[in-house]
Amino acid sequence: MKSLKSLFISGQITLAVGSVAVAIWLTIVGNPYGLALLLPALPLLIFLARLFLFPPARTSTNLPWVFWPTLVGAVVVVVLFAGGKACWLMSSLAVLNLLGVYLYIRWYSRYQQRPLTAEIGKVLPPVSFSDLNGNLVTPESFAGHPVILMFYRGNWCPLCMAQIREIAEQYQSLQEKGVRVALVSPQSHTQSAALAKQFSVQFDFLRDDNNQSARTLGIIDEGGTPAGLEVLGYDSDTVMPRGLGDDSDTVMPTVLILDREGRLVYQHLTDNYRVRPEPSLFMAVLKEKGLI
């Protein structure tokens, strides 16, 4: 069963698209103010379209250019349709779009707590992954090399793909300095293999089977995978054993840097999945810790 968080973004998109359809219908039947409903419906749709068409690695925290136009649009709709025949329908749709945008910015995008069981200066708790060939990989597998361990949500996340693209551009410099980069997600090996082919870099593309290591580290995002991704061609072969959550669970975007002995020397625990660190920060940490 999908969680409320998993269903939220799909529901909000459906609401916004439905509002656009109602606006067009009212205009067709002769309501001179029908298109006003586009004002609170379009900002979020435009923002999400931009994420997928021109994906950035990060956004502003509060998305003012999405929230304020939606708020103004909702007020305009309520004022224009006050007392009219379409008052309740239009006002309800406008207010629901505004509420949805507010929840997206203040609730859906944010992590209330970012506990991490690992401690700076110590090795990670027992965690393991599998590579594209199904071989077992542990932090000990990287002994002798500094490691950037990046947990990302999956190929379906445009922000994750943009962040990976950024660090891929630093690949040559990192390789020359002996730094390993391991990209970890709960998605299938098929999806990760497609990602590896896309970037053509010698990163370690790893799978966290059933999110077990994410749970061990305390970075699980329950219900963080939006419902309906199957329609967009994203398919997961994950089958969750009973008691380990459901297939809508994913990982909170997290970056850990380990030294040559596998000790944790740096952690980036964003409290908002839309806000990611820049690769220059990783390079600065590696230099500061004497790892490059």
Coordinates of C-alpha atoms in Angstrom, one line a residue:
M1 CA 0.0 0.0 0.0
K2 CA 1.4 3.4 -1.0
S3 CA 2.0 6.0 1.7
L4 CA 0.4 9.4 1.8
K5 CA 3.8 11.0 0.9
S6 CA 4.2 8.7 -2.1
L7 CA 0.7 9.6 -3.4
F8 CA 1.0 13.3 -2.6
I9 CA 3.0 14.6 -5.6
S10 CA 1.0 12.5 -8.1
G11 CA -2.2 13.8 -6.6
Q12 CA -1.0 17.4 -6.7
I13 CA -0.1 17.1 -10.4
T14 CA -3.5 15.6 -11.1
L15 CA -5.2 18.5 -9.3
A16 CA -3.2 21.2 -11.2
V17 CA -3.8 19.5 -14.5
G18 CA -7.5 19.1 -13.7
S19 CA -7.7 22.8 -12.8
V20 CA -6.2 23.7 -16.1
A21 CA -8.8 21.6 -17.8
V22 CA -11.6 23.3 -15.8
A23 CA -10.2 26.7 -16.7
I24 CA -10.3 25.8 -20.4
W25 CA -13.8 24.4 -20.2
L26 CA -15.2 27.5 -18.4
T27 CA -13.7 29.6 -21.1
I28 CA -15.2 27.5 -23.9
V29 CA -18.7 27.8 -22.3
G30 CA -18.4 31.6 -22.1
N31 CA -17.2 32.4 -18.6
P32 CA -15.0 35.5 -19.1
Y33 CA -12.9 34.7 -16.0
G34 CA -12.4 31.0 -16.6
L35 CA -8.7 31.4 -17.5
A36 CA -8.0 33.0 -14.1
L37 CA -7.8 29.5 -12.7
L38 CA -4.6 29.0 -14.6
L39 CA -2.9 31.5 -12.2
P40 CA -2.8 29.2 -9.1
A41 CA -2.5 26.0 -11.2
L42 CA 0.4 26.7 -13.6
P43 CA 3.4 27.7 -11.3
L44 CA 3.9 24.2 -9.9
L45 CA 3.4 22.6 -13.3
I46 CA 6.0 24.9 -14.8
F47 CA 8.4 24.3 -12.0
L48 CA 8.1 20.5 -12.4
A49 CA 8.3 20.7 -16.2
R50 CA 11.6 22.7 -15.8
L51 CA 12.9 20.0 -13.4
F52 CA 12.5 17.3 -16.0
L53 CA 13.4 19.3 -19.1
F54 CA 16.3 21.4 -17.8
P55 CA 17.2 19.6 -14.5
P56 CA 19.2 21.7 -12.0
A57 CA 21.2 20.0 -9.3
R58 CA 19.6 22.2 -6.7
T59 CA 16.8 24.8 -6.2
S60 CA 16.1 27.5 -3.7
T61 CA 14.7 26.3 -0.4
N62 CA 11.4 28.1 -0.4
L63 CA 10.7 28.4 -4.1
P64 CA 9.4 32.0 -3.9
W65 CA 8.7 32.2 -7.7
V66 CA 6.4 29.2 -7.3
F67 CA 4.7 30.0 -4.0
W68 CA 3.9 33.7 -4.4
P69 CA 2.4 33.5 -7.9
T70 CA 0.3 30.7 -6.7
L71 CA -0.9 32.7 -3.7
V72 CA -1.7 35.8 -5.8
G73 CA -3.5 33.6 -8.3
A74 CA -5.6 32.0 -5.6
V75 CA -6.6 35.4 -4.2
V76 CA -7.5 36.6 -7.7
V77 CA -9.7 33.6 -8.4
V78 CA -11.5 33.9 -5.0
V79 CA -12.2 37.6 -5.6
L80 CA -13.3 37.2 -9.2
F81 CA -15.7 34.3 -8.6
A82 CA -17.1 35.6 -5.3
G83 CA -20.8 35.1 -5.4
G84 CA -20.8 33.6 -8.9
K85 CA -22.3 30.3 -10.0
A86 CA -18.8 28.7 -10.2
C87 CA -17.8 30.2 -6.9
W88 CA -17.4 27.0 -4.8
L89 CA -15.7 25.0 -7.6
M90 CA -13.3 27.7 -8.6
S91 CA -12.5 28.9 -5.1
S92 CA -12.0 25.3 -3.9
L93 CA -9.6 24.4 -6.8
A94 CA -7.6 27.6 -6.2
V95 CA -7.3 27.1 -2.5
L96 CA -6.4 23.4 -2.9
N97 CA -3.6 24.3 -5.4
L98 CA -2.2 26.8 -3.0
L99 CA -2.4 24.3 -0.1
G100 CA -0.6 21.7 -2.3
V101 CA 2.2 24.1 -3.2
Y102 CA 2.6 25.0 0.4
L103 CA 2.8 21.4 1.5
Y104 CA 5.2 20.6 -1.3
I105 CA 7.6 23.3 -0.2
R106 CA 7.2 23.0 3.6
W107 CA 6.5 19.3 4.1
Y108 CA 7.1 17.0 1.0
S109 CA 10.5 18.4 0.1
R110 CA 11.9 18.5 3.7
Y111 CA 13.2 16.0 6.1
Q112 CA 12.3 16.8 9.7
Q113 CA 15.2 14.8 11.1
R114 CA 18.5 13.6 9.6
P115 CA 19.9 11.1 12.1
L116 CA 23.0 9.2 11.0
T117 CA 24.2 6.2 13.0
A118 CA 27.8 6.7 11.7
E119 CA 30.1 8.9 13.7
I120 CA 32.8 11.2 12.3
G121 CA 36.3 9.6 12.8
K122 CA 34.9 6.1 12.9
V123 CA 34.1 3.4 10.4
L124 CA 30.6 2.9 9.2
P125 CA 28.2 0.5 10.8
P126 CA 28.0 -2.9 9.0
V127 CA 26.6 -2.0 5.5
S128 CA 26.9 -3.8 2.2
F129 CA 25.8 -3.2 -1.4
S130 CA 25.8 -5.1 -4.7
D131 CA 27.5 -4.0 -7.9
L132 CA 26.2 -4.2 -11.4
N133 CA 27.4 -7.9 -11.6
G134 CA 25.8 -8.8 -8.3
N135 CA 29.0 -8.9 -6.4
L136 CA 29.0 -8.0 -2.7
V137 CA 30.6 -4.6 -2.0
T138 CA 31.4 -3.1 1.5
P139 CA 33.3 0.0 2.6
E140 CA 36.2 -2.3 3.1
S141 CA 36.3 -2.9 -0.6
F142 CA 37.6 0.6 -1.1
A143 CA 40.5 0.2 1.4
G144 CA 43.5 2.4 0.4
H145 CA 41.4 4.9 -1.5
P146 CA 39.4 7.9 -0.3
V147 CA 35.7 7.4 -1.2
I148 CA 32.9 9.7 -2.0
L149 CA 29.8 7.6 -1.1
M150 CA 26.8 9.3 -2.7
F151 CA 23.3 8.0 -1.9
Y152 CA 20.7 9.1 -4.5
R153 CA 17.0 8.3 -5.0
G154 CA 17.1 6.9 -8.5
N155 CA 17.2 7.6 -12.3
W156 CA 13.6 9.1 -11.9
C157 CA 14.9 12.0 -9.8
P158 CA 16.0 14.8 -12.1
L159 CA 17.9 16.6 -9.2
C160 CA 19.8 13.4 -8.5
M161 CA 20.8 13.1 -12.2
A162 CA 21.9 16.7 -12.4
Q163 CA 24.0 16.2 -9.2
I164 CA 25.6 13.1 -10.7
R165 CA 26.3 14.9 -13.9
E166 CA 28.1 17.6 -12.0
I167 CA 30.4 15.2 -10.1
A168 CA 30.9 13.2 -13.4
E169 CA 32.5 16.4 -14.8
Q170 CA 35.1 16.2 -12.0
Y171 CA 35.7 12.5 -12.7
Q172 CA 39.2 13.0 -14.4
S173 CA 40.5 15.1 -11.5
L174 CA 39.2 12.7 -8.9
Q175 CA 40.6 9.6 -10.6
E176 CA 44.0 11.2 -11.0
K177 CA 44.1 11.8 -7.2
G178 CA 43.0 8.2 -6.4
V179 CA 39.5 9.1 -5.2
R180 CA 36.8 6.5 -5.7
V181 CA 33.2 7.6 -6.3
A182 CA 30.4 5.2 -5.3
L183 CA 26.8 6.0 -6.3
V184 CA 24.3 4.1 -4.3
S185 CA 20.5 3.8 -4.8
P186 CA 17.8 1.2 -4.1
Q187 CA 16.9 1.0 -7.8
S188 CA 17.3 -2.1 -9.9
H189 CA 20.7 -3.0 -11.5
T190 CA 19.1 -2.6 -14.9
Q191 CA 18.4 1.1 -14.1
S192 CA 21.8 1.6 -12.7
A193 CA 23.4 0.0 -15.7
A194 CA 21.6 2.5 -17.9
L195 CA 22.9 5.3 -15.8
A196 CA 26.5 3.9 -16.0
K197 CA 26.2 3.8 -19.8
Q198 CA 24.8 7.3 -19.9
F199 CA 27.8 8.9 -18.1
S200 CA 30.6 6.6 -19.2
V201 CA 32.7 7.1 -16.1
Q202 CA 34.4 4.6 -13.9
F203 CA 32.2 5.2 -10.9
D204 CA 31.0 2.3 -8.7
F205 CA 27.3 2.0 -9.4
L206 CA 25.9 0.1 -6.4
R207 CA 22.5 -1.1 -5.3
D208 CA 21.3 -0.9 -1.7
D209 CA 19.1 -4.0 -1.8
N210 CA 15.8 -3.4 -0.1
N211 CA 17.3 -0.2 1.4
Q212 CA 18.9 -2.3 4.1
S213 CA 22.0 -0.1 4.4
A214 CA 20.0 3.1 4.3
R215 CA 18.0 1.8 7.3
T216 CA 21.2 0.8 9.1
L217 CA 22.6 4.3 8.6
G218 CA 19.3 6.0 9.5
I219 CA 18.8 7.7 6.1
I220 CA 15.7 6.0 4.8
D221 CA 13.0 8.2 3.3
E222 CA 9.7 6.3 3.8
G223 CA 7.3 6.8 1.0
G224 CA 9.7 9.1 -0.8
T225 CA 9.2 7.5 -4.2
P226 CA 6.3 9.1 -6.0
A227 CA 3.4 6.8 -7.0
G228 CA 2.8 6.3 -10.7
L229 CA 6.4 6.3 -12.0
E230 CA 5.6 3.0 -13.8
V231 CA 3.5 5.1 -16.2
L232 CA 6.7 7.0 -17.1
G233 CA 8.6 3.9 -17.8
Y234 CA 10.4 3.6 -14.5
D235 CA 10.2 0.0 -13.4
S236 CA 11.6 -1.4 -10.2
D237 CA 12.4 -5.1 -9.6
T238 CA 12.5 -4.6 -5.9
V239 CA 10.3 -6.9 -3.8
M240 CA 10.2 -5.9 -0.2
P241 CA 10.3 -8.6 2.4
R242 CA 7.6 -8.3 5.0
G243 CA 8.6 -5.9 7.7
L244 CA 11.0 -3.9 5.6
G245 CA 8.6 -1.2 4.3
D246 CA 7.2 -1.0 0.8
D247 CA 8.5 -0.3 -2.7
S248 CA 7.8 3.5 -2.3
D249 CA 10.6 3.8 0.3
T250 CA 13.8 5.3 -1.0
V251 CA 16.9 7.1 0.5
M252 CA 17.4 10.6 1.7
P253 CA 20.1 12.2 -0.6
T254 CA 23.3 11.9 1.4
V255 CA 27.0 12.2 0.8
L256 CA 29.6 10.5 3.0
I257 CA 33.3 10.9 2.5
L258 CA 35.6 8.1 3.9
D259 CA 39.3 8.2 4.3
R260 CA 41.7 5.4 3.1
E261 CA 41.0 3.3 6.2
G262 CA 37.2 3.6 5.8
R263 CA 36.7 6.2 8.5
L264 CA 34.0 8.8 8.1
V265 CA 35.5 12.2 7.7
Y266 CA 32.6 14.2 6.3
Q267 CA 28.8 13.9 6.0
H268 CA 26.4 16.1 4.1
L269 CA 22.8 15.5 5.3
T270 CA 20.6 17.9 3.5
D271 CA 17.3 18.6 5.1
N272 CA 15.6 19.3 1.8
Y273 CA 15.9 17.0 -1.2
R274 CA 15.9 20.0 -3.5
V275 CA 19.1 21.4 -1.9
R276 CA 22.3 19.6 -2.8
P277 CA 26.0 20.3 -2.2
E278 CA 28.3 21.4 -5.1
P279 CA 31.2 19.2 -6.1
S280 CA 33.6 22.0 -5.2
L281 CA 32.6 21.3 -1.6
F282 CA 33.8 17.7 -1.8
M283 CA 37.1 18.7 -3.3
A284 CA 37.6 21.2 -0.5
V285 CA 36.9 18.6 2.1
L286 CA 39.3 16.1 0.5
K287 CA 42.0 18.7 0.5
E288 CA 41.3 19.8 4.0
K289 CA 41.5 16.3 5.3
G290 CA 44.8 15.7 3.4
L291 CA 43.2 13.0 1.2
I292 CA 44.3 14.5 -2.1

